[in-house]
Coordinates of C-alpha atoms in Angstrom, one line a residue:
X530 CA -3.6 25.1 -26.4
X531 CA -3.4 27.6 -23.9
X532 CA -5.0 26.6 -20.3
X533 CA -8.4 27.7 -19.1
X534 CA -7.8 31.1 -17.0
X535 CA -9.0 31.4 -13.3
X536 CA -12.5 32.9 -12.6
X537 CA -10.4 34.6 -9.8
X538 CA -8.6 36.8 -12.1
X539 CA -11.5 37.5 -14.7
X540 CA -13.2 39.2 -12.1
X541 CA -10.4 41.2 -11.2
X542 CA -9.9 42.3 -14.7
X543 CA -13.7 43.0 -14.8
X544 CA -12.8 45.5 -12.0
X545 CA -10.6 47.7 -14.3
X546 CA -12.1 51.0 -13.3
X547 CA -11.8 50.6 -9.6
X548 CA -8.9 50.6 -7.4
X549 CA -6.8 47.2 -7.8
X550 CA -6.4 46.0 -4.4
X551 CA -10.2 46.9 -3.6
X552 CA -11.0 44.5 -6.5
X553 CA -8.6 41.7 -5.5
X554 CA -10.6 41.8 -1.5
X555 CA -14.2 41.7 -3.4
X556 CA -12.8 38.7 -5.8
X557 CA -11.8 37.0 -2.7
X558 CA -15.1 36.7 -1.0
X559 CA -17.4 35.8 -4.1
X560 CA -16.9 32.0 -3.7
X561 CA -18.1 32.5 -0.2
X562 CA -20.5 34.5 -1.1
X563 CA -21.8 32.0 -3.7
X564 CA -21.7 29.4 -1.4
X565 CA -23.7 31.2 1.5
X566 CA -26.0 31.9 -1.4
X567 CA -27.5 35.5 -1.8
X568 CA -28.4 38.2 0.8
X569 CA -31.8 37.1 2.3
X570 CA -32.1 40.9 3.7
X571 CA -32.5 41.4 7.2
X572 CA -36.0 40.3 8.5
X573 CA -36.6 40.2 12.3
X574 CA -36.8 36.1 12.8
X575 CA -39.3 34.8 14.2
X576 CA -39.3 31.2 17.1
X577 CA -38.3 28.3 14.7
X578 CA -41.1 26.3 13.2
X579 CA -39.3 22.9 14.0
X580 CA -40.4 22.4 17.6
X581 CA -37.4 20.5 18.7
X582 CA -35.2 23.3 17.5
X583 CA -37.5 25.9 19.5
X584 CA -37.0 23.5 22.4
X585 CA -33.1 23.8 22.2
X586 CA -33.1 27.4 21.6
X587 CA -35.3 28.2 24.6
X588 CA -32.8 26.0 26.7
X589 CA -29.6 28.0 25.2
X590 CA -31.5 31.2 26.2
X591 CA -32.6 30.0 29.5
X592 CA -28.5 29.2 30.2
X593 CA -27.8 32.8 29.2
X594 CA -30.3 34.3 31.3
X595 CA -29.0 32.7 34.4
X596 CA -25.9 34.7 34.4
X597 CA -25.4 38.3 35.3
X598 CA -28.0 40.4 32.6
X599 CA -26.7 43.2 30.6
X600 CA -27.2 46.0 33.7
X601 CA -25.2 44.3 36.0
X602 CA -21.3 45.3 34.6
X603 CA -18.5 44.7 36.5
X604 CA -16.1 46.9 34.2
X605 CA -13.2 45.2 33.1
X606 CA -12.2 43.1 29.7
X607 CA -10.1 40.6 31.7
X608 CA -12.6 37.2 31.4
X609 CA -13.6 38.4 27.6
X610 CA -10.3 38.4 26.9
X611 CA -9.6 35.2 29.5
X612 CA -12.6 33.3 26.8
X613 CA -10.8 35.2 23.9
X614 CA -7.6 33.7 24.5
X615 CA -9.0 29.6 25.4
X616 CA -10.6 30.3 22.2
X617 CA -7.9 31.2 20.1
X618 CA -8.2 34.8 19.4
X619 CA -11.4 34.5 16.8
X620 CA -11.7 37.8 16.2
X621 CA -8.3 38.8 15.0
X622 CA -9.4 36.2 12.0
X623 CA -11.1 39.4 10.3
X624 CA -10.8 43.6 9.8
X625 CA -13.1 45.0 11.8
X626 CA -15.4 48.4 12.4
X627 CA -16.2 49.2 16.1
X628 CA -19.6 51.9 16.7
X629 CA -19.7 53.5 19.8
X630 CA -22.3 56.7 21.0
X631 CA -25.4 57.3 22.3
X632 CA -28.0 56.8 20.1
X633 CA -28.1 55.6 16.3
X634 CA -25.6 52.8 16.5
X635 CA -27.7 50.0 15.5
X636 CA -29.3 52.2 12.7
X637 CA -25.7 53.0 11.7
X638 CA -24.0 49.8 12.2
X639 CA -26.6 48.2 9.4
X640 CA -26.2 50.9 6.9
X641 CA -22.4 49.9 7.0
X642 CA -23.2 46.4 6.4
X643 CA -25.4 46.8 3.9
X644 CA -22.7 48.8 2.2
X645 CA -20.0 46.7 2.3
X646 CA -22.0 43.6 1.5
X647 CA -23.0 46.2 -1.7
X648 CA -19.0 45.9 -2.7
X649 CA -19.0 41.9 -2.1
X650 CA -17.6 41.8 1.0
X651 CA -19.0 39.0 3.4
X652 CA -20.1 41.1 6.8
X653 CA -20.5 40.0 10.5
X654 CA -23.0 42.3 12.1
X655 CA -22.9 42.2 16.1
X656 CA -25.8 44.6 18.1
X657 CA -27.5 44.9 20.6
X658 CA -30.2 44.3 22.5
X659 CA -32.1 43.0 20.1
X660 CA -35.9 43.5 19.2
X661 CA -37.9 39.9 19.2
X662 CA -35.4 37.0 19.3
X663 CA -31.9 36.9 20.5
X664 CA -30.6 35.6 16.9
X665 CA -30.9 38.9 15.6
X666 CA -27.9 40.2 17.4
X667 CA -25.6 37.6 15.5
X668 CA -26.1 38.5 11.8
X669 CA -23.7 37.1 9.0
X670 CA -24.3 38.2 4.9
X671 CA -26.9 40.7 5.9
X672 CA -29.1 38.0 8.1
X673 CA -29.6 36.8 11.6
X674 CA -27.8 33.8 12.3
X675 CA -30.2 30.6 12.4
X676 CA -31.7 29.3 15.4
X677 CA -29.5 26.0 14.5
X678 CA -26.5 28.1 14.0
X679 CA -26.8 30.0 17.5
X680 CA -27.2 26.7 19.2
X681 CA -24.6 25.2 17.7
X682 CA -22.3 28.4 18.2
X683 CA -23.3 28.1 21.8
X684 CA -22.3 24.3 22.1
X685 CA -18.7 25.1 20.8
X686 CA -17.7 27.9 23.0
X687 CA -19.8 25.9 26.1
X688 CA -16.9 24.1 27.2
X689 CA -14.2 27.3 26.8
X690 CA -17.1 29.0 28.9
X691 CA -17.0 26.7 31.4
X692 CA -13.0 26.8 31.5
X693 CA -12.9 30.6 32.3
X694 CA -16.2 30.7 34.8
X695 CA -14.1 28.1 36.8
X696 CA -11.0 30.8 36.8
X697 CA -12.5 34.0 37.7
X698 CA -14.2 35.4 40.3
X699 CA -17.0 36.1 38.9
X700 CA -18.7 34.1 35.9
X701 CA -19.0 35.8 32.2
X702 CA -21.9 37.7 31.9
X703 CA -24.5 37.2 29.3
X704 CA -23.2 40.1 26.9
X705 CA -19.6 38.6 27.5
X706 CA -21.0 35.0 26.5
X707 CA -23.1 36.7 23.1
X708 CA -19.7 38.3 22.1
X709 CA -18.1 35.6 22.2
X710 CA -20.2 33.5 20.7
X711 CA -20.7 36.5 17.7
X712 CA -16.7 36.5 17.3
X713 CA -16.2 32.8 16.9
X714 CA -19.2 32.8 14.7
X715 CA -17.5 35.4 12.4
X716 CA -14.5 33.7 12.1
X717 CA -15.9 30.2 11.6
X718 CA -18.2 31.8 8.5
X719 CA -15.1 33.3 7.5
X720 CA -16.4 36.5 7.5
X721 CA -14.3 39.6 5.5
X722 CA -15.3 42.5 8.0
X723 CA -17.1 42.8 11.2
X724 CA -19.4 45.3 12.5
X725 CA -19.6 45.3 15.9
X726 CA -21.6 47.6 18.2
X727 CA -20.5 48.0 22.0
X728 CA -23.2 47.3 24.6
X729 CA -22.5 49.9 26.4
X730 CA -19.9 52.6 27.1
X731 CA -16.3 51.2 25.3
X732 CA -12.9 51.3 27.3
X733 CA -14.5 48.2 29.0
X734 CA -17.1 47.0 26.7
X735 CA -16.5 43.3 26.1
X736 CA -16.7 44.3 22.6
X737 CA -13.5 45.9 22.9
X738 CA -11.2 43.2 22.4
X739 CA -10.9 43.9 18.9
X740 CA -8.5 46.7 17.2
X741 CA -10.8 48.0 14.4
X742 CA -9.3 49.7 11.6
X743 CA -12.3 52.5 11.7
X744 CA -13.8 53.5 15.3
X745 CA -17.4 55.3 14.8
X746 CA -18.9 57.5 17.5
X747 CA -22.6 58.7 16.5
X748 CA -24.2 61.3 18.9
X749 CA -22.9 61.2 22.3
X750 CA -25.8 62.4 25.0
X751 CA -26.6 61.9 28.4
X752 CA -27.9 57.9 29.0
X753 CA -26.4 55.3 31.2
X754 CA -24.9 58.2 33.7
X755 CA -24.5 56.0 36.8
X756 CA -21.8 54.4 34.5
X757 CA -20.6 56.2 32.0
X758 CA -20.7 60.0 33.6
X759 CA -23.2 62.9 34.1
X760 CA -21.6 65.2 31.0
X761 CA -21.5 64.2 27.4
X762 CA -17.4 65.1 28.3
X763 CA -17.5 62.3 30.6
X764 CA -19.4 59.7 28.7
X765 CA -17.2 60.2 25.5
X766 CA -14.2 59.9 27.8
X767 CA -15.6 56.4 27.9
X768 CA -16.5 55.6 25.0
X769 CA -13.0 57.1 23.6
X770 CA -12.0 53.4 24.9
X771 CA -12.6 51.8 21.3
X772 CA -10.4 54.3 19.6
X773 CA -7.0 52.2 18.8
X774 CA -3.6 53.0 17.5
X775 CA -3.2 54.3 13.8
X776 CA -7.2 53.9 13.8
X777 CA -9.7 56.4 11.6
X778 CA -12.1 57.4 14.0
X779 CA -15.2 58.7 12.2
X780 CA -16.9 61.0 14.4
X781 CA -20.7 62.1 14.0
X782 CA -21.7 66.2 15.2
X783 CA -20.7 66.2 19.1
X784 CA -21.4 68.2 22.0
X785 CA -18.6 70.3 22.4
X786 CA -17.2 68.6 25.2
X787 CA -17.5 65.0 24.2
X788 CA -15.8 66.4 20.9
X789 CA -13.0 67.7 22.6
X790 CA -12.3 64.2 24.5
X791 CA -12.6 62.3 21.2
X792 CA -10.0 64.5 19.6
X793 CA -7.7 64.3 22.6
X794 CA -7.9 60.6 22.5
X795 CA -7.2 60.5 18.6
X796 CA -3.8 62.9 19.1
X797 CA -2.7 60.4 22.2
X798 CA -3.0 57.5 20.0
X799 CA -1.9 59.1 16.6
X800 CA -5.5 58.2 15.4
X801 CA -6.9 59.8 12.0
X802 CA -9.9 62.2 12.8
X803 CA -13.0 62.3 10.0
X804 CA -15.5 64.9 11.0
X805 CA -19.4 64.8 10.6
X806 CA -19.6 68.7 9.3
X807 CA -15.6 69.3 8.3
X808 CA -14.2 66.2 6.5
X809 CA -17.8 64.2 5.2
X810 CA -21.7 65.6 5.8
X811 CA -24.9 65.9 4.1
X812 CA -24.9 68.3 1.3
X813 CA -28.6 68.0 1.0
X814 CA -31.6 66.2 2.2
X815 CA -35.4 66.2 1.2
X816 CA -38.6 64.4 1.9
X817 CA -39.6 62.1 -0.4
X818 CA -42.4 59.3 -0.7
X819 CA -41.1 56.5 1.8
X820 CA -38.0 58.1 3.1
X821 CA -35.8 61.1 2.4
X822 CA -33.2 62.0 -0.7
X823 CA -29.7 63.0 0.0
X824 CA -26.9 64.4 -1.6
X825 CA -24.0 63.4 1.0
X826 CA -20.1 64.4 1.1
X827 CA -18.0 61.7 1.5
X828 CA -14.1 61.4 2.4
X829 CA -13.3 61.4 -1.1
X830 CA -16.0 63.2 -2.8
X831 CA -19.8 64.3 -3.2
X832 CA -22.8 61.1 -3.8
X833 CA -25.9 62.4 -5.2
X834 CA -29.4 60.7 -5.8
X835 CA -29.5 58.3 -2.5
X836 CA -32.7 57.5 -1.8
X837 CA -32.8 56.2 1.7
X838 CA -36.3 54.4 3.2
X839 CA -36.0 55.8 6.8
X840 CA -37.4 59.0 8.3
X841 CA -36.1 61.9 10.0
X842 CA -32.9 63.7 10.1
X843 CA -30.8 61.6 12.3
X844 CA -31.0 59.0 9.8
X845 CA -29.6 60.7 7.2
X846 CA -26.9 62.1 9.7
X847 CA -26.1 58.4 10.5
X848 CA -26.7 57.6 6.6
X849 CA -23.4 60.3 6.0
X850 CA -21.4 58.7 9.0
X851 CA -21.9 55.1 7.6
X852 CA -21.1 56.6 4.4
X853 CA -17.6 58.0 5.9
X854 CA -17.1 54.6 8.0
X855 CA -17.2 52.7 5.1
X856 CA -14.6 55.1 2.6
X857 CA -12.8 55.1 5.9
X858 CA -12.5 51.1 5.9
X859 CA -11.6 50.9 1.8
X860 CA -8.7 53.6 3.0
X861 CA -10.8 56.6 1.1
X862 CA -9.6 60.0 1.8
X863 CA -5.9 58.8 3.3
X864 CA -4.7 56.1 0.5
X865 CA -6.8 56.7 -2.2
X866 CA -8.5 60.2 -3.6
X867 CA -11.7 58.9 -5.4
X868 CA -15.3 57.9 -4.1
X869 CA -16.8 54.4 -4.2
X870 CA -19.0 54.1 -6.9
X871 CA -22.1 56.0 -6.7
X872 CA -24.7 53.1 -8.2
X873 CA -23.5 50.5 -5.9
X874 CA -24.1 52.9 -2.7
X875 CA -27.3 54.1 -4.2
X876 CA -28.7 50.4 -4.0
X877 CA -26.9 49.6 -0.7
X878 CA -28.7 52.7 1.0
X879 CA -32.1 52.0 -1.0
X880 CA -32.1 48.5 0.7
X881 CA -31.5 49.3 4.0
X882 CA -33.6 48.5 6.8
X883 CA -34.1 49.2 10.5
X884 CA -36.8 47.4 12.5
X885 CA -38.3 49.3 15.4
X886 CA -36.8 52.7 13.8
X887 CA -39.7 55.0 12.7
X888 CA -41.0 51.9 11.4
X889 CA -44.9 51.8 9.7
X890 CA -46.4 48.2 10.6
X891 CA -50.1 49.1 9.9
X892 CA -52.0 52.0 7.7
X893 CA -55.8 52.8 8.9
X894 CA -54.9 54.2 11.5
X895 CA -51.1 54.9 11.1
X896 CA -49.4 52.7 13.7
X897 CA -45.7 53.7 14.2
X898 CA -43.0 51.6 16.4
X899 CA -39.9 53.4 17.6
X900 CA -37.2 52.2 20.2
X901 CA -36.4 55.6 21.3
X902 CA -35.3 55.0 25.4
X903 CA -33.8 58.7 26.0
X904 CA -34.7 62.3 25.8
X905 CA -32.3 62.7 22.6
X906 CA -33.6 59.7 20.5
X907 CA -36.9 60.9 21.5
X908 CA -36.5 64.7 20.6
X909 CA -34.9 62.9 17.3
X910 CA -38.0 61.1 16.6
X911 CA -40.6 63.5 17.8
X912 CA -38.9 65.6 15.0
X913 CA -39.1 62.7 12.6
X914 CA -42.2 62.5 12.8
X915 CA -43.3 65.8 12.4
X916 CA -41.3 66.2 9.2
X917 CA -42.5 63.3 7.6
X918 CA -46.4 62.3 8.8
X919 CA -48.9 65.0 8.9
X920 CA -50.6 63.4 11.7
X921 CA -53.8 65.7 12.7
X922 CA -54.1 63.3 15.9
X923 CA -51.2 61.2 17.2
X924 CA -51.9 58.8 20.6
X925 CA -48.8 57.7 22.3
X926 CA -48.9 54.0 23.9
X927 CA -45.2 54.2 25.7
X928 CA -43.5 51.9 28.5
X929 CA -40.0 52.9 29.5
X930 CA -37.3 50.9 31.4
X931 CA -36.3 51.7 34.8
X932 CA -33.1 53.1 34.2
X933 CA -34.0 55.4 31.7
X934 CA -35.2 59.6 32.2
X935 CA -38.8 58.7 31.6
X936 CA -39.8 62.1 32.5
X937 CA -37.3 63.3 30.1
X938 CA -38.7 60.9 27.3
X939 CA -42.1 61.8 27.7
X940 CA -41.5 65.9 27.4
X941 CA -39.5 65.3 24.4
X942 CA -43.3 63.6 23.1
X943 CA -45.4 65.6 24.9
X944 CA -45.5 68.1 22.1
X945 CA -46.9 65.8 19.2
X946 CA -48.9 63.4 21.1
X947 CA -52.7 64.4 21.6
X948 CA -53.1 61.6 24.3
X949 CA -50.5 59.2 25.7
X950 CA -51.3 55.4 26.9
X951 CA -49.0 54.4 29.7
X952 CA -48.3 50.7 29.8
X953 CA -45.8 48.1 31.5
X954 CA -43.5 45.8 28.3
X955 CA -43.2 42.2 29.4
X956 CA -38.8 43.4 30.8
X957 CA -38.5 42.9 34.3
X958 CA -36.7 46.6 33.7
X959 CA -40.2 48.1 32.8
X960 CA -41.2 50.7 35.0
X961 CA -43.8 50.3 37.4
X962 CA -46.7 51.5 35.3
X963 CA -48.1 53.4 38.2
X964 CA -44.7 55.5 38.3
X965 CA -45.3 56.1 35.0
X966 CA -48.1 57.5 35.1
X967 CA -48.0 59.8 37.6
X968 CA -44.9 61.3 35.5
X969 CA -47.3 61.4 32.7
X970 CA -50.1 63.2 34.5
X971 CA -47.3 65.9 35.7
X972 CA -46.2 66.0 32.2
X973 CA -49.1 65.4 30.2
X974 CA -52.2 66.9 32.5
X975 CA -54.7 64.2 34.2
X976 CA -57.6 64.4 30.7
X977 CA -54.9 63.4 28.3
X978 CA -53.3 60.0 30.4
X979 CA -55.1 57.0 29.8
X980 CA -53.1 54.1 31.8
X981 CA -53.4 50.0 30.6
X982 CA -51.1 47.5 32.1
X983 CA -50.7 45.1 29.4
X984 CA -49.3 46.8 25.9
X985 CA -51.8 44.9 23.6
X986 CA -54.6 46.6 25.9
X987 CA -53.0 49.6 25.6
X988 CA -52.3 48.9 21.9
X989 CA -56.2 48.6 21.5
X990 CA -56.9 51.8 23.5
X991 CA -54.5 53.9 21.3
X992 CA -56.1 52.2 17.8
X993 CA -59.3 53.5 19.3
X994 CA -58.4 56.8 20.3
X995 CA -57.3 57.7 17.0
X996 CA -60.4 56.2 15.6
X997 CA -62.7 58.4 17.4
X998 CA -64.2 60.7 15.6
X999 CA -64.7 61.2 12.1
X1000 CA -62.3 64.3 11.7
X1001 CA -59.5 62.6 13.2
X1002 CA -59.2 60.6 9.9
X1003 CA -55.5 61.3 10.3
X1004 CA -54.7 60.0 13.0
X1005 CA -51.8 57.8 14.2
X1006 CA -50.6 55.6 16.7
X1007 CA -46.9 56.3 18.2
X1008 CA -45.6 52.9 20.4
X1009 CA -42.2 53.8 21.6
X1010 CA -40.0 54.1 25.0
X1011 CA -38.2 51.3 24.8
X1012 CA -36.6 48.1 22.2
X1013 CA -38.5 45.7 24.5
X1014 CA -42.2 48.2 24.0
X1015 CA -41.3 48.2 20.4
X1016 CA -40.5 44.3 20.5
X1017 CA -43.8 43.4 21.9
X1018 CA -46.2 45.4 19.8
X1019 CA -44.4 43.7 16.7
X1020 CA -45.5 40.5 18.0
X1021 CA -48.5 41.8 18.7
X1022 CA -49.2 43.0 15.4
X1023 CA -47.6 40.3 13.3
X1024 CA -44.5 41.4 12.2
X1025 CA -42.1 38.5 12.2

């Protein structure tokens, strides 16, 4: 009698019409998979129900927030890699795929996930900030960590926190703390692949202790110049930082100059370039109910019939880089000459979701929430929008961060918004809303500023603006200028 055969192997001979090694890796990770249980998507969590949990989560969080916040940089890797090494290197337990850029990442960074979990591969997902609760920036299978999980992340690494604050001069910062709690997270899970976005910049991102395979750079534009550099040249000669030996670096449509830095760094470091235009694109786009089709050019060959739920342009340009990130990973276009299969990356892109992005969370009137912080992501949405909502009267409700070119942000919108309700989100980075208005009056003209301190007053104001008369039956609300504007009005308007 001959013995029972191993599960293992039946789905690798189920696999016969994809590559052989790509089938062993996705065989690998179904018990895990199993036992994780399947995919819950990616919601935005809400505070835990259990009270005592809340309780413990709020006093994790207050602990984070007494240490240096995620403005105040001193840039180096040295304690990151001080708590890395204590820790036992955690996040060389797993392949990994590092995004760096301007705007997009987030956006991009789940469309990758949501395309490798699409071939069975258990995903980490690292980003930043995040929109309502800190556990979204810790996501395994698709899903925010839970609150129990975080806490108990947090208590594991505590002690190996406390070991390195004790060493060096200065204490780990909160983003240096979150990493490492996301990279021993990954590798206790096990996870197959990580996703991790730098906070900011890359050469000394505490991200960038990890040497991922595949190093993504969306749109490089100006943001963060009194650290990065006052020319898309200079900032990419920053962000070049994640690009590592023998790497793919898959690089999104560039200004010239930051282009030209990127490919420097790839020759220096014998890195394989994949361009957004030469080696993958989009081969076609159109507007369709609830998103946009595409027919996209991958590394190893043309995908038609993607439907993806997102608006605008720049989603589908970060829809084609994910696309090339992830062919990149599986060793498409060096290794292997064939595409990943077409059904499985329809569904991933049909699933994919991006809180905050051009995101609808109320019909009657229209009421739209966007985290664009910049001139570009702005300019990207205000185009968005124009493609894909035929507003006849849009009202702005927008609070900006301190940091940020407000006046730059608001003459991207000034175009499509009829009116504009200045406001103040609950960040101690919100600018004063007084400053902001008198940019909007300068940008905007005095009869079309309306000004409310508090974003659910200014929330109100907006709905009723676009009430207002009967003809204006079309009209939408736009709440954007920043991830902590966008996280506000979600609680605001119960979306958890």
């Amino acid at each position: 009698m001959s013995e029972p055969r191993d599960p293992f192997d039946d789905i690798v001979d189920a696999e016969t019409d994809r590559d052989p090694d790509l089938a062993v890796i996705e065989a690998g990770s179904r018990t895990l998979r199993a036992q994780a249980g399947p995919p819950q998507g990616d919601p935005v969590p809400s505070r835990p129900a259990d009270p005592e949990v809340d309780k413990a989560l709020r006093e994790v969080e207050t602990e984070l927030a007494s240490r240096w916040g995620e403005t105040k940089l001193e840039p180096s890797v040295r304690r990151i890699a001080a708590l890395m090494d204590v820790l036992g290197e955690p996040q060389r337990a797993y392949p990994s795929i590092h995004i760096t850029g301007t705007n997009g990442k987030t956006s991009t960074a789940r469309m990758i996930e949501g395309l490798l979990s699409a071939f069975e591969l258990r995903t980490g997902r690292y980003t930043s900030p995040h929109v309502q609760t800190i556990t979204e920036r810790i996501s395994l299978d698709g899903a925010p960590i839970s609150a129990e999980k975080f806490i108990e992340t947090y208590e594991d690494i505590k002690p190996y926190v406390d070991l390195v604050d004790a060493r060096e001069e200065f204490r780990l910062s909160f983003f240096e703390v979150m990493t490492g709690m996301a990279y021993a997270a990954f590798a206790d899970a096990p996870v197959d692949v990580a996703v991790v976005e730098v906070g900011m910049g890359g050469t000394w991102d505490a991200t960038n202790v990890i040497d991922a395979s595949v190093a993504v750079v969306t749109p490089i534009d100006l943001d963060h110049t009194d650290r990065l550099g006052d020319t898309p040249g200079a900032i990419a000669g920053e962000k070049s930082g994640i690009v590592k030996q023998g790497a793919t670096v898959v690089l999104a449509q560039q200004p010239v100059d930051a282009a030209q830095v990127m490919l420097k760094k790839a020759v220096e470091v014998d890195a394989t370039v994949a361009r957004e235009g030469m080696e993958f694109g989009i081969v076609s786009r159109e507007i369709a109910v609830g998103g946009q089709l595409l027919t996209l050019r991958g590394l190893g060959g043309e995908y038609d019939g993607i439907f993806l739920p997102l608006y605008g342009a720049h989603q589908a340009h970060n829809a084609a880089v994910a696309l090339a990130a992830v062919e990149a990973f599986f060793g498409i276009g060096a290794e292997h000459a064939r595409t990943l299969d077409v059904d499985t990356v329809r569904r991933a892109f049909a699933s994919v979701s991006t809180p905050g992005r051009m995101e609808v969370v109320r019909s009657s009137p229209t009421v739209i929430l966007d985290a664009a912080h910049n001139p570009a992501g702005a300019r990207a949405t205000a185009e968005g929008i124009s493609e894909a909502f035929g507003f006849s009267r849009l009202i702005g409700v927008i609070s900006t961060s301190s940091d940020k070119d407000a006046r730059g942000l608001l003459e991207a919108f000034e175009p499509i918004l009829a009116e504009v309700v200045v406001t103040a989100n609950s960040s101690p980075r919100a600018t004063d809303v007084d400053a902001l208005a008198a940019l909007a009056v300068e940008v905007f003209g005095d009869e079309r500023v309306v000004v409310e301190p508090r974003v659910d007053d200014a929330i109100e104001a907006a709905i009723t603006l676009a009430e207002e008369e009967d003809e204006y039956a079309g009209a939408g609300v736009l709440v954007t200028g920043s991830i902590f504007t966008v996280g506000d009005a979600r609680l605001l308007l119960g979306r958890r």
